[in-house]
Short mmCIF file of C-alpha atoms in Angstrom, two decimals:
data_model
loop_
_atom_site.label_atom_id
_atom_site.label_comp_id
_atom_site.label_asym_id
_atom_site.label_seq_id
_atom_site.Cartn_x
_atom_site.Cartn_y
_atom_site.Cartn_z
CA LYS A 1 -0.07 -0.04 -0.04
CA GLU A 2 2.86 2.39 0.82
CA ALA A 3 4.52 1.46 -2.47
CA GLU A 4 1.22 2.13 -4.38
CA ASP A 5 0.64 5.44 -2.66
CA ALA A 6 4.33 6.47 -3.39
CA LEU A 7 3.87 5.50 -7.03
CA GLU A 8 0.57 7.53 -7.24
CA ASP A 9 2.31 10.52 -5.72
CA ALA A 10 5.15 10.18 -8.20
CA ARG A 11 2.69 10.04 -11.05
CA ARG A 12 0.88 13.11 -9.85
CA ASP A 13 4.07 14.98 -9.46
CA LEU A 14 5.16 13.96 -12.93
CA THR A 15 1.93 15.09 -14.41
CA LEU A 16 2.17 18.40 -12.60
CA SER A 17 5.74 18.75 -13.70
CA ARG A 18 4.80 18.04 -17.31
CA ARG A 19 1.94 20.52 -17.22
CA SER A 20 4.28 23.09 -15.67
CA LEU A 21 6.86 22.51 -18.36
CA GLU A 22 4.27 22.75 -21.16
CA ARG A 23 3.01 26.02 -19.68
CA ARG A 24 6.54 27.41 -19.59
CA VAL A 25 7.06 26.33 -23.21
CA ARG A 26 3.82 28.12 -24.13
CA ASP A 27 4.87 31.22 -22.26
CA LEU A 28 8.14 31.39 -24.04
CA GLU A 29 6.51 30.93 -27.30
CA PHE A 30 4.24 33.90 -26.41
CA VAL A 31 7.22 36.03 -25.55
CA SER A 32 8.86 35.03 -28.84
CA GLU A 33 5.77 35.92 -30.88
CA LEU A 34 5.56 39.24 -28.98
CA ALA A 35 9.19 40.05 -29.70
CA SER A 36 8.56 39.30 -33.37
CA LEU A 37 5.45 41.62 -33.48
CA LEU A 38 7.36 44.42 -31.81
CA ALA A 39 10.32 44.14 -34.24
CA LYS A 40 7.88 45.00 -37.06
CA GLU A 41 6.92 48.23 -35.47
CA THR A 42 8.87 51.33 -36.23
CA ASP A 43 7.11 53.88 -34.04
CA LEU A 44 6.62 54.04 -30.38
CA GLU A 45 2.85 54.54 -30.07
CA PRO A 46 1.87 51.57 -32.34
CA MET A 47 4.51 49.46 -30.42
CA LEU A 48 2.94 50.18 -27.03
CA GLY A 49 -0.57 49.81 -28.44
CA ARG A 50 0.21 46.41 -29.88
CA THR A 51 1.77 45.24 -26.60
CA VAL A 52 -1.36 46.15 -24.65
CA ARG A 53 -3.69 44.43 -27.04
CA VAL A 54 -1.60 41.21 -26.92
CA LEU A 55 -1.32 41.24 -23.12
CA ALA A 56 -5.03 41.99 -22.64
CA ALA A 57 -5.98 38.95 -24.79
CA ARG A 58 -3.37 36.62 -23.31
CA PHE A 59 -4.24 37.35 -19.73
CA GLN A 60 -7.93 38.00 -20.18
CA ALA A 61 -7.29 41.28 -18.45
CA GLN A 62 -9.93 43.79 -17.45
CA MET A 63 -7.24 46.38 -17.59
CA ALA A 64 -3.94 46.40 -19.30
CA ARG A 65 -1.49 49.41 -19.43
CA VAL A 66 2.04 49.95 -20.75
CA GLU A 67 3.88 53.20 -20.14
CA ILE A 68 7.33 54.65 -20.48
CA MET A 69 8.79 58.01 -19.72
CA LEU A 70 11.10 59.61 -22.33
CA ALA A 71 12.55 63.08 -22.58
CA ASP A 72 9.47 64.32 -24.30
CA GLY A 73 7.03 62.99 -21.73
CA VAL A 74 5.06 59.93 -20.87
CA HIS A 75 4.02 57.58 -23.67
CA ALA A 76 1.27 55.09 -22.77
CA ALA A 77 -1.29 52.67 -24.17
CA GLU A 78 -4.15 51.31 -22.19
CA HIS A 79 -6.92 48.68 -22.62
CA LEU A 80 -9.80 49.03 -20.13
CA ASP A 81 -13.18 47.06 -20.36
CA ALA A 82 -16.05 49.47 -20.67
CA THR A 83 -17.61 47.95 -17.51
CA GLN A 84 -14.62 48.97 -15.28
CA ASP A 85 -14.01 51.99 -13.23
CA ARG A 86 -11.86 54.20 -15.53
CA GLN A 87 -10.10 55.85 -12.58
CA ALA A 88 -9.84 53.31 -9.76
CA LEU A 89 -8.22 50.36 -11.51
CA PRO A 90 -5.49 52.41 -13.28
CA ARG A 91 -4.76 54.24 -10.00
CA LEU A 92 -4.41 50.98 -8.00
CA ALA A 93 -2.15 49.54 -10.74
CA ALA A 94 0.01 52.65 -10.79
CA ASP A 95 0.35 52.54 -6.98
CA LEU A 96 1.54 48.84 -7.18
CA LEU A 97 3.98 49.64 -9.96
CA GLY A 98 5.46 52.48 -7.82
CA GLN A 99 5.86 49.97 -5.03
CA ALA A 100 7.67 47.64 -7.27
CA ARG A 101 9.96 50.35 -8.39
CA ARG A 102 10.83 51.41 -4.86
CA GLU A 103 11.45 47.86 -3.65
CA GLY A 104 13.48 47.01 -6.76
CA THR A 105 11.44 43.90 -7.61
CA THR A 106 10.79 42.60 -11.09
CA LEU A 107 7.11 41.91 -10.28
CA ALA A 108 4.56 43.05 -7.68
CA ARG A 109 1.22 41.36 -7.03
CA ASP A 110 -1.90 42.27 -4.98
CA VAL A 111 -5.47 41.20 -4.67
CA VAL A 112 -8.35 43.65 -4.09
CA LEU A 113 -12.11 43.26 -3.87
CA GLY A 114 -13.85 44.36 -7.08
CA PRO A 115 -17.53 44.73 -7.68
CA ASP A 116 -17.88 41.20 -9.06
CA GLY A 117 -15.30 39.45 -6.94
CA PRO A 118 -11.65 39.45 -6.14
CA LEU A 119 -9.27 41.17 -8.67
CA GLU A 120 -5.60 40.40 -9.16
CA ILE A 121 -3.24 43.30 -9.88
CA LEU A 122 0.20 42.64 -11.44
CA ALA A 123 2.82 45.23 -12.14
CA ALA A 124 6.31 44.76 -13.64
CA PRO A 125 8.70 47.78 -13.78
CA LEU A 126 10.30 48.50 -17.15
CA ARG A 127 13.92 49.53 -17.05
CA VAL A 128 15.51 50.88 -20.23
CA PRO A 129 18.86 52.70 -20.43
CA ARG A 130 18.25 56.49 -20.38
CA ALA A 131 14.48 55.81 -19.78
CA PRO A 132 14.30 54.08 -16.28
CA ALA A 133 10.64 54.90 -15.56
CA GLY A 134 7.82 52.83 -16.97
CA GLY A 135 6.15 49.47 -16.55
CA VAL A 136 3.52 46.93 -17.47
CA MET A 137 0.30 46.71 -15.44
CA LEU A 138 -2.55 44.22 -15.57
CA VAL A 139 -5.80 43.77 -13.67
CA ARG A 140 -7.76 40.64 -14.01
CA ALA A 141 -10.11 38.27 -12.12
CA ALA A 142 -8.13 36.55 -9.33
CA GLN A 143 -7.09 33.07 -10.23
CA GLY A 144 -7.67 30.21 -7.91
CA ASP A 145 -4.14 28.68 -8.59
CA ASP A 146 -0.89 29.71 -10.05
CA ASP A 147 -1.37 29.93 -13.76
CA GLY A 148 2.19 31.08 -14.37
CA ALA A 149 1.18 34.74 -14.94
CA SER A 150 3.95 36.02 -12.61
CA PHE A 151 6.68 34.22 -14.63
CA LEU A 152 5.24 35.31 -17.96
CA LEU A 153 4.66 38.94 -17.04
CA SER A 154 8.22 39.18 -15.64
CA LEU A 155 9.43 38.41 -19.16
CA VAL A 156 7.45 41.06 -20.92
CA PRO A 157 9.41 44.07 -19.78
CA GLN A 158 12.59 42.47 -20.93
CA THR A 159 11.18 41.92 -24.37
CA LEU A 160 9.56 45.29 -24.55
CA GLY A 161 12.76 46.90 -23.26
CA ILE A 162 14.78 45.59 -26.12
CA ALA A 163 12.30 47.02 -28.67
CA LEU A 164 12.20 50.31 -26.83
CA GLU A 165 15.94 50.76 -26.67
CA ALA A 166 16.00 50.34 -30.51
CA GLU A 167 13.26 52.95 -30.71
CA ILE A 168 15.24 55.29 -28.43
CA GLN A 169 18.32 54.94 -30.64
CA ARG A 170 16.25 55.60 -33.72
CA ARG A 171 14.86 58.73 -32.05
CA ASP A 172 18.36 59.89 -31.21
CA ALA A 173 19.38 59.31 -34.88
CA VAL A 174 16.32 61.32 -36.02
CA GLN A 175 17.12 64.21 -33.60
CA ASN A 176 20.74 64.35 -34.79
CA THR A 177 19.65 64.47 -38.38
CA LEU A 178 17.06 67.08 -37.51
CA ARG A 179 19.71 69.27 -35.98
CA VAL A 180 22.06 68.85 -39.06
CA ALA A 181 19.29 69.45 -41.49
CA THR A 182 17.89 72.54 -39.70
CA GLY A 183 21.42 73.99 -39.57
CA MET A 184 21.74 73.45 -43.27
CA LEU A 185 18.51 75.30 -43.93
CA GLU A 186 19.34 78.09 -41.64
CA ALA A 187 22.78 78.46 -43.37
CA LEU A 188 21.02 78.58 -46.82
CA GLU A 189 18.51 81.12 -45.60
CA GLY A 190 21.27 83.20 -44.01
CA ARG A 191 23.16 83.36 -47.37
CA GLY A 192 19.95 84.34 -49.14
CA THR A 193 19.93 81.08 -51.09
CA LEU A 194 16.47 80.10 -49.75
CA HIS A 195 13.70 82.45 -48.84
CA ARG A 196 13.57 83.16 -45.12
CA GLY A 197 10.46 81.83 -43.40
CA HIS A 198 9.34 79.75 -46.28
CA ALA A 199 9.98 76.40 -44.63
CA GLU A 200 8.15 77.27 -41.47
CA ARG A 201 5.23 78.64 -43.40
CA VAL A 202 4.93 75.52 -45.48
CA ALA A 203 5.24 73.34 -42.39
CA LYS A 204 2.45 75.39 -40.62
CA LEU A 205 0.16 75.21 -43.68
CA ALA A 206 0.80 71.55 -44.21
CA GLY A 207 -0.04 70.82 -40.54
CA ALA A 208 -3.30 72.79 -40.89
CA MET A 209 -4.18 70.81 -44.13
CA SER A 210 -3.43 67.57 -42.30
CA ASP A 211 -5.79 68.60 -39.52
CA GLU A 212 -8.43 69.56 -42.02
CA ILE A 213 -8.25 66.11 -43.71
CA GLY A 214 -8.38 64.42 -40.36
CA LEU A 215 -5.14 62.45 -40.47
CA SER A 216 -3.78 60.69 -37.43
CA SER A 217 -1.69 62.66 -34.84
CA ARG A 218 1.33 60.62 -35.80
CA LEU A 219 0.98 61.25 -39.49
CA ARG A 220 0.52 64.97 -38.78
CA ARG A 221 3.81 65.07 -36.93
CA VAL A 222 5.56 63.32 -39.74
CA ILE A 223 4.12 65.70 -42.34
CA ARG A 224 5.04 68.82 -40.37
CA THR A 225 8.61 67.55 -39.97
CA ALA A 226 8.89 66.72 -43.67
CA ALA A 227 7.38 70.02 -44.68
CA ARG A 228 9.79 71.97 -42.43
CA LEU A 229 12.87 70.23 -44.06
CA HIS A 230 11.49 69.86 -47.63
CA ASP A 231 14.15 72.18 -49.10
CA VAL A 232 17.22 70.58 -47.38
CA GLY A 233 18.24 69.08 -50.79
CA ALA A 234 19.09 72.60 -51.91
CA VAL A 235 22.43 72.16 -50.20
CA GLY A 236 23.52 70.17 -53.29
CA VAL A 237 22.81 72.98 -55.81
CA PRO A 238 25.10 75.98 -56.39
CA ASP A 239 23.68 79.21 -54.92
CA GLU A 240 23.80 81.04 -58.24
CA ILE A 241 21.29 78.59 -59.71
CA LEU A 242 18.87 78.87 -56.84
CA ARG A 243 19.02 82.69 -56.97
CA ARG A 244 18.92 83.14 -60.64
CA ALA A 245 16.03 85.20 -62.20
CA ASP A 246 16.99 84.32 -65.81
CA PRO A 247 15.78 81.14 -67.60
CA LEU A 248 17.66 78.01 -66.60
CA SER A 249 19.44 75.63 -69.00
CA ASP A 250 18.43 71.98 -69.32
CA HIS A 251 21.30 70.92 -67.17
CA GLU A 252 20.35 73.41 -64.42
CA ARG A 253 16.67 72.31 -64.47
CA THR A 254 17.96 68.66 -64.07
CA LEU A 255 19.84 69.71 -61.01
CA LEU A 256 16.68 71.28 -59.52
CA ARG A 257 14.61 68.21 -60.30
CA GLY A 258 17.06 66.27 -58.20
CA LEU A 259 16.38 68.29 -55.05
CA PRO A 260 13.68 65.99 -53.61
CA VAL A 261 15.89 62.89 -54.16
CA LEU A 262 18.82 64.52 -52.40
CA GLY A 263 16.60 65.80 -49.69
CA ALA A 264 15.09 62.32 -49.13
CA ARG A 265 18.64 60.81 -48.85
CA ILE A 266 19.59 63.33 -46.19
CA LEU A 267 16.46 62.65 -44.20
CA GLU A 268 16.59 58.83 -44.55
CA PRO A 269 16.71 58.41 -40.70
CA PHE A 270 13.20 59.99 -40.61
CA GLY A 271 11.72 57.10 -42.66
CA GLU A 272 8.29 58.17 -43.80
CA ALA A 273 9.05 61.81 -43.80
CA ALA A 274 11.91 61.15 -46.30
CA ALA A 275 9.37 59.50 -48.67
CA PHE A 276 7.13 62.54 -48.42
CA VAL A 277 10.07 64.83 -49.47
CA ARG A 278 11.01 62.54 -52.29
CA HIS A 279 7.58 62.54 -53.79
CA MET A 280 6.35 66.07 -53.19
CA ARG A 281 6.84 66.83 -56.96
CA GLU A 282 4.83 63.90 -58.22
CA ARG A 283 1.62 64.65 -60.22
CA PRO A 284 -1.69 62.87 -60.40
CA ASP A 285 -1.33 62.66 -64.18
CA GLY A 286 1.83 60.60 -63.77
CA THR A 287 4.17 63.15 -65.32
CA GLY A 288 5.84 64.23 -62.09
CA PHE A 289 9.29 63.45 -60.71
CA PRO A 290 11.41 61.65 -59.66
CA ASP A 291 9.29 58.44 -60.14
CA GLY A 292 6.30 59.45 -62.24
CA LEU A 293 3.81 58.00 -59.73
CA PRO A 294 0.15 57.88 -60.52
CA GLU A 295 -2.28 59.60 -58.21
CA ALA A 296 -3.08 56.38 -56.29
CA ASP A 297 0.51 55.91 -55.34
CA ILE A 298 1.40 59.49 -54.26
CA PRO A 299 1.62 59.51 -50.43
CA ILE A 300 -0.87 61.92 -48.91
CA GLY A 301 1.88 63.62 -46.98
CA ALA A 302 3.81 64.34 -50.17
CA ALA A 303 0.65 65.67 -51.90
CA ILE A 304 0.00 68.00 -48.96
CA ILE A 305 3.57 69.31 -48.87
CA GLY A 306 3.66 69.81 -52.71
CA CYS A 307 0.44 71.78 -52.69
CA ALA A 308 1.37 73.85 -49.56
CA GLU A 309 4.83 74.64 -50.97
CA ALA A 310 3.39 75.80 -54.34
CA TYR A 311 0.75 77.95 -52.61
CA ASP A 312 3.45 79.69 -50.38
CA ALA A 313 5.80 80.19 -53.40
CA MET A 314 2.98 81.86 -55.38
CA THR A 315 1.94 84.24 -52.54
CA HIS A 316 5.60 85.47 -51.85
CA HIS A 317 7.97 87.49 -53.98
CA ARG A 318 10.42 85.73 -56.13
CA ALA A 319 13.40 87.13 -58.14
CA TRP A 320 11.66 86.09 -61.33
CA ARG A 321 8.15 87.26 -60.56
CA PRO A 322 6.04 89.31 -58.10
CA SER A 323 3.87 87.76 -55.49
CA ARG A 324 0.27 86.81 -56.26
CA THR A 325 -2.91 87.23 -54.27
CA ARG A 326 -4.30 84.44 -52.26
CA ARG A 327 -7.28 84.34 -54.53
CA ASP A 328 -5.13 84.07 -57.68
CA ALA A 329 -3.06 81.34 -56.16
CA LEU A 330 -6.08 79.28 -55.22
CA SER A 331 -7.55 79.76 -58.67
CA GLU A 332 -4.32 78.36 -60.24
CA LEU A 333 -4.15 75.42 -57.95
CA THR A 334 -7.86 74.67 -58.48
CA ALA A 335 -7.26 74.84 -62.27
CA LEU A 336 -4.45 72.25 -61.95
CA ARG A 337 -6.44 70.09 -59.52
CA GLY A 338 -6.18 66.46 -60.66
CA GLU A 339 -3.43 67.32 -63.15
CA GLN A 340 -0.50 68.67 -61.26
CA PHE A 341 -1.95 68.54 -57.71
CA VAL A 342 -3.75 65.83 -55.85
CA PRO A 343 -7.43 66.89 -55.49
CA ARG A 344 -7.68 65.97 -51.78
CA ALA A 345 -4.71 68.19 -50.95
CA VAL A 346 -6.05 71.11 -53.07
CA ASP A 347 -9.57 70.86 -51.41
CA ALA A 348 -7.91 70.89 -47.92
CA LEU A 349 -5.69 73.88 -48.77
CA ARG A 350 -8.80 75.83 -50.05
CA ARG A 351 -10.71 75.14 -46.83
CA VAL A 352 -7.72 76.16 -44.69
CA VAL A 353 -7.07 79.44 -46.57
CA GLU A 354 -10.67 80.36 -46.76
CA GLN A 355 -11.06 79.94 -42.95
CA ARG A 356 -8.25 82.34 -42.26
#
């Protein structure tokens, strides 16, 4: 009887060990899949949003939140069931995360009484070089036994931290490029090669057009950045060509047509913004440059910048012609709508200008 009992205990322990091992394997597979998903994201907000959605589904969480503090402020994404208190749960989770940070633990756990029964709160601090504050927080129905959540959640900050460090490095590269490109434009404006204030006006107008169309906040930021730096390719063209009031030769016109391509190369660390600069001279009729894209393939950011730039150029004095009135500029852009300028961009510009 003792031998039978010992054998039964051994079988039970073996079954539990096998289940535990299988659960660990599933957990590691989940972390691997999460890492793969995050590697495909190239922007912080989508990265955090994807992490929250995956965690909420995996843990059947009533609340899931991921946050990180960077130099420009707190970035966060949150999932919260509509039936839950939109203030109490996040506050409780934030308090527990603060406790975990103070105690230096990788995970903190607490159980509180919710309206429908006990709730389990899990919080794991996120530590990234140069961005030490942040974390992952979950609230779900309390589990009757250990389902491995603590082990799994402790792995998520490590996985997310790797992706965030890559994002921080990308942002550093973007900021360095921004400083260099801005310095180039200021130098060109200081020499009189570019028209002072043109870049800022185009950026402001492009931002207003993006708002009018209803683009996402992320895309609006990218468009404003690209618009502010759209002339950076002028650094590769001799000053006398840029200033000339007389007709240009074929060779000189070819040099000017290359400005968007050179600008895109300089702005390559910006990713999408570089593409907007490259394609801002494309035309809906397919005769634009550098790639002759049809209207359907022209990025909306490029269409907005091209239209805003043309309007600002028309309404300000140039060496080869006087400035035109806002009405005249809008009339010409409208006449070229669908031929030289993307209709959606022209319509947005008209609404913005008419509201001023």
